[in-house]
């Protein structure tokens, strides 16, 4: 009984992490390409160098967002496992 609850909680945790990884992977593929072609046509008037820089910045924003969300999730997991302080411990 205990093992099934343990594995169920671990599987749901992995499922959330896998979902987040898929979303950020798709974002990392779609957002830079879209920003390249959109900025080349509408912002930079055909200048492909500036459009490439825009795509690089967009890719870095997606990577930084992934790192921040991963660190927040890790911090929340560590805090959830920490026992609460009681009066006796003070």
PDB file of C-alpha atoms in Angstrom:
ATOM      1  CA  UNK A   1       0.000   0.000   0.000  1.00  0.00           C
ATOM      2  CA  UNK A   2       2.744   2.422   0.975  1.00  0.00           C
ATOM      3  CA  UNK A   3       4.812   1.575  -2.087  1.00  0.00           C
ATOM      4  CA  UNK A   4       1.921   2.147  -4.452  1.00  0.00           C
ATOM      5  CA  UNK A   5       1.320   5.629  -2.992  1.00  0.00           C
ATOM      6  CA  UNK A   6       5.038   6.367  -3.177  1.00  0.00           C
ATOM      7  CA  UNK A   7       5.324   5.307  -6.815  1.00  0.00           C
ATOM      8  CA  UNK A   8       2.090   7.070  -7.741  1.00  0.00           C
ATOM      9  CA  UNK A   9       3.373  10.374  -6.355  1.00  0.00           C
ATOM     10  CA  UNK A  10       6.713   9.912  -8.132  1.00  0.00           C
ATOM     11  CA  UNK A  11       5.021   9.124 -11.452  1.00  0.00           C
ATOM     12  CA  UNK A  12       2.806  12.187 -11.226  1.00  0.00           C
ATOM     13  CA  UNK A  13       5.885  14.275 -10.429  1.00  0.00           C
ATOM     14  CA  UNK A  14       7.689  12.889 -13.475  1.00  0.00           C
ATOM     15  CA  UNK A  15       4.610  13.444 -15.622  1.00  0.00           C
ATOM     16  CA  UNK A  16       4.594  17.150 -14.712  1.00  0.00           C
ATOM     17  CA  UNK A  17       8.302  17.466 -15.412  1.00  0.00           C
ATOM     18  CA  UNK A  18       7.927  15.680 -18.746  1.00  0.00           C
ATOM     19  CA  UNK A  19       5.034  17.951 -19.734  1.00  0.00           C
ATOM     20  CA  UNK A  20       7.111  21.023 -18.900  1.00  0.00           C
ATOM     21  CA  UNK A  21      10.064  19.663 -20.875  1.00  0.00           C
ATOM     22  CA  UNK A  22       7.891  19.046 -23.951  1.00  0.00           C
ATOM     23  CA  UNK A  23       6.368  22.534 -23.776  1.00  0.00           C
ATOM     24  CA  UNK A  24       9.738  24.242 -23.460  1.00  0.00           C
ATOM     25  CA  UNK A  25      11.254  22.048 -26.198  1.00  0.00           C
ATOM     26  CA  UNK A  26       8.490  23.011 -28.595  1.00  0.00           C
ATOM     27  CA  UNK A  27       8.884  26.652 -27.573  1.00  0.00           C
ATOM     28  CA  UNK A  28      12.611  26.461 -28.186  1.00  0.00           C
ATOM     29  CA  UNK A  29      11.949  25.229 -31.718  1.00  0.00           C
ATOM     30  CA  UNK A  30       9.019  27.455 -32.653  1.00  0.00           C
ATOM     31  CA  UNK A  31       9.661  30.836 -31.017  1.00  0.00           C
ATOM     32  CA  UNK A  32      13.141  31.565 -32.469  1.00  0.00           C
ATOM     33  CA  UNK A  33      12.135  30.560 -36.007  1.00  0.00           C
ATOM     34  CA  UNK A  34       8.957  32.597 -35.832  1.00  0.00           C
ATOM     35  CA  UNK A  35      10.755  35.589 -34.372  1.00  0.00           C
ATOM     36  CA  UNK A  36      13.419  35.371 -37.105  1.00  0.00           C
ATOM     37  CA  UNK A  37      11.000  35.472 -40.010  1.00  0.00           C
ATOM     38  CA  UNK A  38       8.583  37.916 -38.400  1.00  0.00           C
ATOM     39  CA  UNK A  39      11.299  40.368 -37.390  1.00  0.00           C
ATOM     40  CA  UNK A  40      13.037  40.053 -40.758  1.00  0.00           C
ATOM     41  CA  UNK A  41       9.866  40.947 -42.606  1.00  0.00           C
ATOM     42  CA  UNK A  42       8.155  43.430 -40.284  1.00  0.00           C
ATOM     43  CA  UNK A  43      10.815  44.934 -38.013  1.00  0.00           C
ATOM     44  CA  UNK A  44      14.184  44.926 -39.761  1.00  0.00           C
ATOM     45  CA  UNK A  45      12.999  45.300 -43.405  1.00  0.00           C
ATOM     46  CA  UNK A  46      14.955  42.333 -44.762  1.00  0.00           C
ATOM     47  CA  UNK A  47      18.107  42.619 -42.663  1.00  0.00           C
ATOM     48  CA  UNK A  48      18.831  38.970 -41.896  1.00  0.00           C
ATOM     49  CA  UNK A  49      21.678  39.704 -39.467  1.00  0.00           C
ATOM     50  CA  UNK A  50      19.454  41.657 -37.096  1.00  0.00           C
ATOM     51  CA  UNK A  51      16.707  39.068 -37.512  1.00  0.00           C
ATOM     52  CA  UNK A  52      19.180  36.340 -36.508  1.00  0.00           C
ATOM     53  CA  UNK A  53      20.153  38.322 -33.425  1.00  0.00           C
ATOM     54  CA  UNK A  54      16.461  38.618 -32.576  1.00  0.00           C
ATOM     55  CA  UNK A  55      16.064  34.844 -32.883  1.00  0.00           C
ATOM     56  CA  UNK A  56      19.096  34.253 -30.658  1.00  0.00           C
ATOM     57  CA  UNK A  57      17.686  36.571 -27.996  1.00  0.00           C
ATOM     58  CA  UNK A  58      14.319  34.783 -28.204  1.00  0.00           C
ATOM     59  CA  UNK A  59      16.004  31.377 -27.772  1.00  0.00           C
ATOM     60  CA  UNK A  60      17.930  32.635 -24.754  1.00  0.00           C
ATOM     61  CA  UNK A  61      14.738  33.992 -23.194  1.00  0.00           C
ATOM     62  CA  UNK A  62      13.110  30.565 -23.534  1.00  0.00           C
ATOM     63  CA  UNK A  63      16.154  28.866 -21.978  1.00  0.00           C
ATOM     64  CA  UNK A  64      16.260  31.314 -19.073  1.00  0.00           C
ATOM     65  CA  UNK A  65      12.530  30.822 -18.477  1.00  0.00           C
ATOM     66  CA  UNK A  66      13.071  27.038 -18.354  1.00  0.00           C
ATOM     67  CA  UNK A  67      15.910  27.376 -15.878  1.00  0.00           C
ATOM     68  CA  UNK A  68      13.906  29.702 -13.625  1.00  0.00           C
ATOM     69  CA  UNK A  69      10.850  27.427 -13.583  1.00  0.00           C
ATOM     70  CA  UNK A  70      13.036  24.386 -12.888  1.00  0.00           C
ATOM     71  CA  UNK A  71      14.745  26.127  -9.979  1.00  0.00           C
ATOM     72  CA  UNK A  72      11.395  27.231  -8.538  1.00  0.00           C
ATOM     73  CA  UNK A  73      10.013  23.704  -8.776  1.00  0.00           C
ATOM     74  CA  UNK A  74      13.115  22.270  -7.154  1.00  0.00           C
ATOM     75  CA  UNK A  75      12.886  24.809  -4.333  1.00  0.00           C
ATOM     76  CA  UNK A  76       9.194  24.008  -3.800  1.00  0.00           C
ATOM     77  CA  UNK A  77       9.958  20.264  -3.639  1.00  0.00           C
ATOM     78  CA  UNK A  78      12.713  20.820  -1.084  1.00  0.00           C
ATOM     79  CA  UNK A  79      10.467  23.017   1.068  1.00  0.00           C
ATOM     80  CA  UNK A  80       7.624  20.501   0.888  1.00  0.00           C
ATOM     81  CA  UNK A  81       9.894  17.772   2.250  1.00  0.00           C
ATOM     82  CA  UNK A  82      11.203  19.922   5.103  1.00  0.00           C
ATOM     83  CA  UNK A  83       9.528  19.230   8.466  1.00  0.00           C
ATOM     84  CA  UNK A  84       7.749  22.101  10.167  1.00  0.00           C
ATOM     85  CA  UNK A  85       9.443  23.696  13.150  1.00  0.00           C
ATOM     86  CA  UNK A  86       7.733  23.016  16.450  1.00  0.00           C
ATOM     87  CA  UNK A  87       7.929  24.890  19.746  1.00  0.00           C
ATOM     88  CA  UNK A  88      10.110  22.169  21.172  1.00  0.00           C
ATOM     89  CA  UNK A  89      12.749  22.808  18.461  1.00  0.00           C
ATOM     90  CA  UNK A  90      12.995  26.541  19.258  1.00  0.00           C
TER      91      UNK A  90
END
